[in-house]
PDB file of C-alpha atoms in Angstrom:
ATOM      1  CA  MET A   5     -17.731  -4.920  -3.936  1.00 31.00           C
ATOM      2  CA  TRP A   6     -14.099  -5.768  -3.260  1.00 38.00           C
ATOM      3  CA  MET A   7     -11.496  -3.067  -3.253  1.00 43.00           C
ATOM      4  CA  VAL A   8      -7.794  -3.728  -3.473  1.00 46.00           C
ATOM      5  CA  GLN A   9      -5.646  -1.248  -1.642  1.00 46.00           C
ATOM      6  CA  ASP A  10      -1.874  -0.985  -1.896  1.00 42.00           C
ATOM      7  CA  GLN A  11       0.345   1.437  -0.050  1.00 43.00           C
ATOM      8  CA  GLU A  12       1.077   4.429  -2.267  1.00 44.00           C
ATOM      9  CA  MET A  13      -1.471   3.177  -4.763  1.00 55.00           C
ATOM     10  CA  GLY A  14      -5.068   3.488  -3.781  1.00 54.00           C
ATOM     11  CA  THR A  15      -8.086   1.468  -4.698  1.00 60.00           C
ATOM     12  CA  LEU A  16      -9.184  -0.720  -7.562  1.00 63.00           C
ATOM     13  CA  ASP A  17     -12.575  -2.351  -7.785  1.00 67.00           C
ATOM     14  CA  GLY A  18     -13.077  -6.086  -8.285  1.00 65.00           C
ATOM     15  CA  SER A  19     -12.658  -5.764 -12.054  1.00 66.00           C
ATOM     16  CA  GLY A  20      -9.399  -3.833 -11.774  1.00 67.00           C
ATOM     17  CA  CYS A  21     -10.773  -0.359 -12.533  1.00 73.00           C
ATOM     18  CA  TRP A  22      -9.042   2.545 -10.801  1.00 75.00           C
ATOM     19  CA  LYS A  23     -11.309   4.173  -8.201  1.00 77.00           C
ATOM     20  CA  ASN A  24      -9.033   6.474  -6.252  1.00 79.00           C
ATOM     21  CA  GLY A  25      -5.424   6.674  -5.224  1.00 80.00           C
ATOM     22  CA  PHE A  26      -2.728   8.658  -3.532  1.00 83.00           C
ATOM     23  CA  MET A  27       0.982   9.226  -3.130  1.00 82.00           C
ATOM     24  CA  ILE A  28       2.505  10.316   0.146  1.00 81.00           C
ATOM     25  CA  ASN A  29       5.857  11.898   0.867  1.00 83.00           C
ATOM     26  CA  ILE A  30       6.569  11.428   4.582  1.00 82.00           C
ATOM     27  CA  GLY A  31       9.875  13.275   4.415  1.00 82.00           C
ATOM     28  CA  SER A  32      12.737  11.486   6.099  1.00 82.00           C
ATOM     29  CA  GLY A  33      12.258   7.967   7.415  1.00 80.00           C
ATOM     30  CA  ASP A  34      12.744   4.365   6.467  1.00 85.00           C
ATOM     31  CA  VAL A  35      10.850   2.108   4.082  1.00 83.00           C
ATOM     32  CA  LEU A  36       8.829   0.441   6.860  1.00 88.00           C
ATOM     33  CA  GLN A  37       7.637   3.844   8.109  1.00 89.00           C
ATOM     34  CA  ALA A  38       6.574   4.787   4.581  1.00 85.00           C
ATOM     35  CA  GLU A  39       4.728   1.475   4.176  1.00 86.00           C
ATOM     36  CA  ALA A  40       2.966   1.931   7.542  1.00 90.00           C
ATOM     37  CA  TRP A  41       1.843   5.474   6.755  1.00 88.00           C
ATOM     38  CA  GLY A  42       0.754   4.339   3.294  1.00 87.00           C
ATOM     39  CA  LEU A  43      -1.338   1.600   4.899  1.00 90.00           C
ATOM     40  CA  PHE A  44      -2.867   4.077   7.350  1.00 92.00           C
ATOM     41  CA  TYR A  45      -3.871   6.579   4.666  1.00 89.00           C
ATOM     42  CA  GLY A  46      -4.992   3.821   2.289  1.00 88.00           C
ATOM     43  CA  ILE A  47      -7.341   2.355   4.890  1.00 91.00           C
ATOM     44  CA  GLN A  48      -8.607   5.834   5.708  1.00 90.00           C
ATOM     45  CA  LEU A  49      -9.256   6.477   1.991  1.00 87.00           C
ATOM     46  CA  THR A  50     -11.258   3.264   1.569  1.00 87.00           C
ATOM     47  CA  LEU A  51     -13.270   4.019   4.730  1.00 90.00           C
ATOM     48  CA  ASP A  52     -14.106   7.454   3.311  1.00 88.00           C
ATOM     49  CA  MET A  53     -15.278   5.724   0.113  1.00 85.00           C
ATOM     50  CA  GLN A  54     -17.624   3.555   2.239  1.00 87.00           C
ATOM     51  CA  ILE A  55     -16.140   0.309   0.966  1.00 84.00           C
ATOM     52  CA  SER A  56     -17.347  -2.801   2.790  1.00 87.00           C
ATOM     53  CA  ASN A  57     -14.926  -5.503   1.569  1.00 87.00           C
ATOM     54  CA  LEU A  58     -11.212  -4.812   1.445  1.00 87.00           C
ATOM     55  CA  GLU A  59      -8.172  -6.685   0.189  1.00 85.00           C
ATOM     56  CA  VAL A  60      -4.897  -5.135   1.342  1.00 86.00           C
ATOM     57  CA  GLU A  61      -1.732  -6.008  -0.558  1.00 83.00           C
ATOM     58  CA  SER A  62       1.601  -4.905   0.826  1.00 85.00           C
ATOM     59  CA  GLY A  63       5.127  -5.371  -0.398  1.00 83.00           C
ATOM     60  CA  SER A  64       6.283  -5.415   3.226  1.00 87.00           C
ATOM     61  CA  ALA A  65       6.102  -8.803   4.927  1.00 91.00           C
ATOM     62  CA  VAL A  66       7.302  -7.087   8.111  1.00 92.00           C
ATOM     63  CA  LEU A  67       4.340  -4.697   8.059  1.00 92.00           C
ATOM     64  CA  ILE A  68       1.887  -7.538   7.436  1.00 92.00           C
ATOM     65  CA  ASN A  69       3.404  -9.424  10.379  1.00 91.00           C
ATOM     66  CA  LEU A  70       3.085  -6.344  12.609  1.00 92.00           C
ATOM     67  CA  LEU A  71      -0.528  -5.877  11.534  1.00 91.00           C
ATOM     68  CA  GLN A  72      -1.429  -9.489  12.312  1.00 89.00           C
ATOM     69  CA  ASN A  73       0.638  -9.698  15.525  1.00 83.00           C
ATOM     70  CA  TYR A  74      -1.153  -8.236  18.534  1.00 74.00           C
ATOM     71  CA  ASP A  75       2.141  -7.872  20.446  1.00 79.00           C
ATOM     72  CA  SER A  76       3.269  -4.969  18.250  1.00 78.00           C
ATOM     73  CA  GLU A  77       2.399  -2.253  20.781  1.00 76.00           C
ATOM     74  CA  TYR A  78       6.054  -1.908  21.841  1.00 84.00           C
ATOM     75  CA  HIS A  79       7.301  -1.614  18.276  1.00 90.00           C
ATOM     76  CA  PRO A  80       8.286   1.945  17.216  1.00 91.00           C
ATOM     77  CA  LEU A  81       5.382   1.839  14.708  1.00 92.00           C
ATOM     78  CA  GLY A  82       2.984   0.259  17.211  1.00 91.00           C
ATOM     79  CA  THR A  83       0.658   3.272  17.381  1.00 93.00           C
ATOM     80  CA  ILE A  84       0.202   3.463  13.601  1.00 94.00           C
ATOM     81  CA  VAL A  85      -0.270  -0.319  13.369  1.00 94.00           C
ATOM     82  CA  THR A  86      -2.805  -0.295  16.229  1.00 93.00           C
ATOM     83  CA  ASN A  87      -4.735   2.511  14.508  1.00 95.00           C
ATOM     84  CA  CYS A  88      -4.717   0.556  11.227  1.00 95.00           C
ATOM     85  CA  ARG A  89      -5.948  -2.554  13.018  1.00 94.00           C
ATOM     86  CA  SER A  90      -8.727  -0.520  14.618  1.00 95.00           C
ATOM     87  CA  MET A  91      -9.837   0.982  11.283  1.00 96.00           C
ATOM     88  CA  LEU A  92      -9.875  -2.468   9.638  1.00 95.00           C
ATOM     89  CA  GLN A  93     -12.592  -3.525  12.088  1.00 95.00           C
ATOM     90  CA  HIS A  94     -15.022  -1.214  10.264  1.00 96.00           C
ATOM     91  CA  PHE A  95     -15.014  -3.384   7.126  1.00 94.00           C
ATOM     92  CA  ALA A  96     -17.359  -6.337   6.647  1.00 93.00           C
ATOM     93  CA  SER A  97     -14.503  -8.396   5.219  1.00 92.00           C
ATOM     94  CA  VAL A  98     -10.732  -7.839   5.163  1.00 92.00           C
ATOM     95  CA  HIS A  99      -8.030  -9.939   3.545  1.00 90.00           C
ATOM     96  CA  VAL A 100      -4.417  -8.883   4.119  1.00 90.00           C
ATOM     97  CA  LYS A 101      -1.599 -10.396   2.097  1.00 86.00           C
ATOM     98  CA  HIS A 102       2.015  -9.885   1.147  1.00 86.00           C
ATOM     99  CA  VAL A 103       2.877  -9.467  -2.525  1.00 79.00           C
ATOM    100  CA  HIS A 104       6.360  -9.047  -3.923  1.00 75.00           C
ATOM    101  CA  ARG A 105       7.085  -5.653  -5.406  1.00 64.00           C
ATOM    102  CA  GLU A 106       7.603  -7.217  -8.843  1.00 65.00           C
ATOM    103  CA  ARG A 107       3.879  -8.081  -8.846  1.00 65.00           C
ATOM    104  CA  ASN A 108       2.943  -4.645  -7.560  1.00 70.00           C
ATOM    105  CA  MET A 109       4.705  -2.221  -9.860  1.00 74.00           C
ATOM    106  CA  VAL A 110       2.079   0.543  -9.665  1.00 75.00           C
ATOM    107  CA  ALA A 111       2.674   0.972  -5.940  1.00 76.00           C
ATOM    108  CA  ASN A 112       6.414   0.787  -6.529  1.00 76.00           C
ATOM    109  CA  LEU A 113       6.320   3.486  -9.233  1.00 79.00           C
ATOM    110  CA  LEU A 114       4.078   5.779  -7.201  1.00 80.00           C
ATOM    111  CA  ALA A 115       6.261   5.370  -4.115  1.00 78.00           C
ATOM    112  CA  LYS A 116       9.357   6.323  -6.115  1.00 78.00           C
ATOM    113  CA  ASN A 117       7.608   9.325  -7.662  1.00 77.00           C
ATOM    114  CA  SER A 118       6.146  10.521  -4.348  1.00 80.00           C
ATOM    115  CA  THR A 119       9.586  11.841  -3.408  1.00 76.00           C
ATOM    116  CA  LEU A 120       9.267  14.373  -6.247  1.00 80.00           C
ATOM    117  CA  ASN A 121       6.206  15.923  -4.559  1.00 79.00           C
ATOM    118  CA  ALA A 122       6.139  18.259  -1.601  1.00 82.00           C
ATOM    119  CA  GLN A 123       5.873  16.577   1.775  1.00 83.00           C
ATOM    120  CA  GLY A 124       2.314  15.422   2.392  1.00 82.00           C
ATOM    121  CA  ILE A 125      -0.368  13.490   0.573  1.00 85.00           C
ATOM    122  CA  CYS A 126      -1.425  13.842  -3.074  1.00 83.00           C
ATOM    123  CA  TYR A 127      -4.777  12.277  -4.035  1.00 85.00           C
ATOM    124  CA  LEU A 128      -5.061  10.735  -7.491  1.00 84.00           C
ATOM    125  CA  TYR A 129      -8.562  10.562  -8.962  1.00 84.00           C
ATOM    126  CA  GLU A 130      -7.241   9.158 -12.234  1.00 83.00           C
ATOM    127  CA  PRO A 131      -4.220   6.889 -12.687  1.00 82.00           C
ATOM    128  CA  PRO A 132      -1.185   9.004 -13.618  1.00 82.00           C
ATOM    129  CA  ALA A 133       0.372   8.360 -17.029  1.00 83.00           C
ATOM    130  CA  ILE A 134       3.552   6.984 -15.416  1.00 81.00           C
ATOM    131  CA  VAL A 135       1.638   3.921 -14.180  1.00 80.00           C
ATOM    132  CA  THR A 136      -0.683   3.091 -17.085  1.00 77.00           C
ATOM    133  CA  GLU A 137       1.328   0.152 -18.436  1.00 80.00           C
ATOM    134  CA  ALA A 138       2.208  -1.141 -14.960  1.00 78.00           C
ATOM    135  CA  LEU A 139      -1.461  -0.940 -13.929  1.00 75.00           C
ATOM    136  CA  LEU A 140      -2.471  -3.240 -16.769  1.00 75.00           C
ATOM    137  CA  ASP A 141       0.403  -5.617 -15.933  1.00 74.00           C
ATOM    138  CA  ASP A 142      -0.542  -5.707 -12.241  1.00 68.00           C
ATOM    139  CA  ILE A 143      -4.194  -6.441 -13.064  1.00 69.00           C
ATOM    140  CA  VAL A 144      -3.299  -9.505 -15.170  1.00 72.00           C
ATOM    141  CA  GLY A 145      -0.541 -10.600 -12.777  1.00 70.00           C
ATOM    142  CA  VAL A 146       2.565 -10.014 -14.878  1.00 71.00           C
ATOM    143  CA  ALA A 147       5.629 -10.451 -12.705  1.00 66.00           C
ATOM    144  CA  ARG A 148       8.992  -8.874 -13.378  1.00 63.00           C
ATOM    145  CA  CYS A 149      12.442 -10.143 -12.542  1.00 62.00           C
ATOM    146  CA  ARG A 150      14.004  -8.560  -9.505  1.00 53.00           C
ATOM    147  CA  SER A 151      17.150  -6.660 -10.326  1.00 57.00           C
ATOM    148  CA  PHE A 152      19.915  -6.172  -7.820  1.00 51.00           C
ATOM    149  CA  ARG A 153      23.400  -4.848  -7.767  1.00 57.00           C
ATOM    150  CA  THR A 154      26.286  -7.207  -7.111  1.00 61.00           C
ATOM    151  CA  SER A 155      29.502  -6.072  -5.552  1.00 58.00           C
ATOM    152  CA  SER A 156      32.796  -7.027  -7.036  1.00 56.00           C
ATOM    153  CA  THR A 157      35.565  -8.267  -4.807  1.00 55.00           C
ATOM    154  CA  GLY A 158      39.243  -7.647  -5.213  1.00 50.00           C
TER     155      GLY A 158
END
């Protein structure tokens, strides 16, 4: 069985059914720290579920690079990344890939909503209502346009 694990999201089986999930509020920190801790707890969750094949999708190309680069020990997040790398060795098969946040809206929505929770981890045994539509879109691969703010000059 393949499980897909996204930071701040959790696990889906090969047919796209929700198996388990989580949101984590790490308190203060930057996006890369949040992604790294999300990866750590996501891998830990799938290990606890005794999953053998894992596909990790992350919206952070930097985190994926750190995970695949064995010279990351001197990076400020080197310890977390090394622990993630070590846990990944327990799976029979692992595929790690970068996906843009527009193709991963469930993780994006859960990450935004995690700041409304107390600091710590919140396990989700059912998908929360706020992600139902995005979950279906992510399963079929619906992409959204990226919105950004432009600054006006003069």
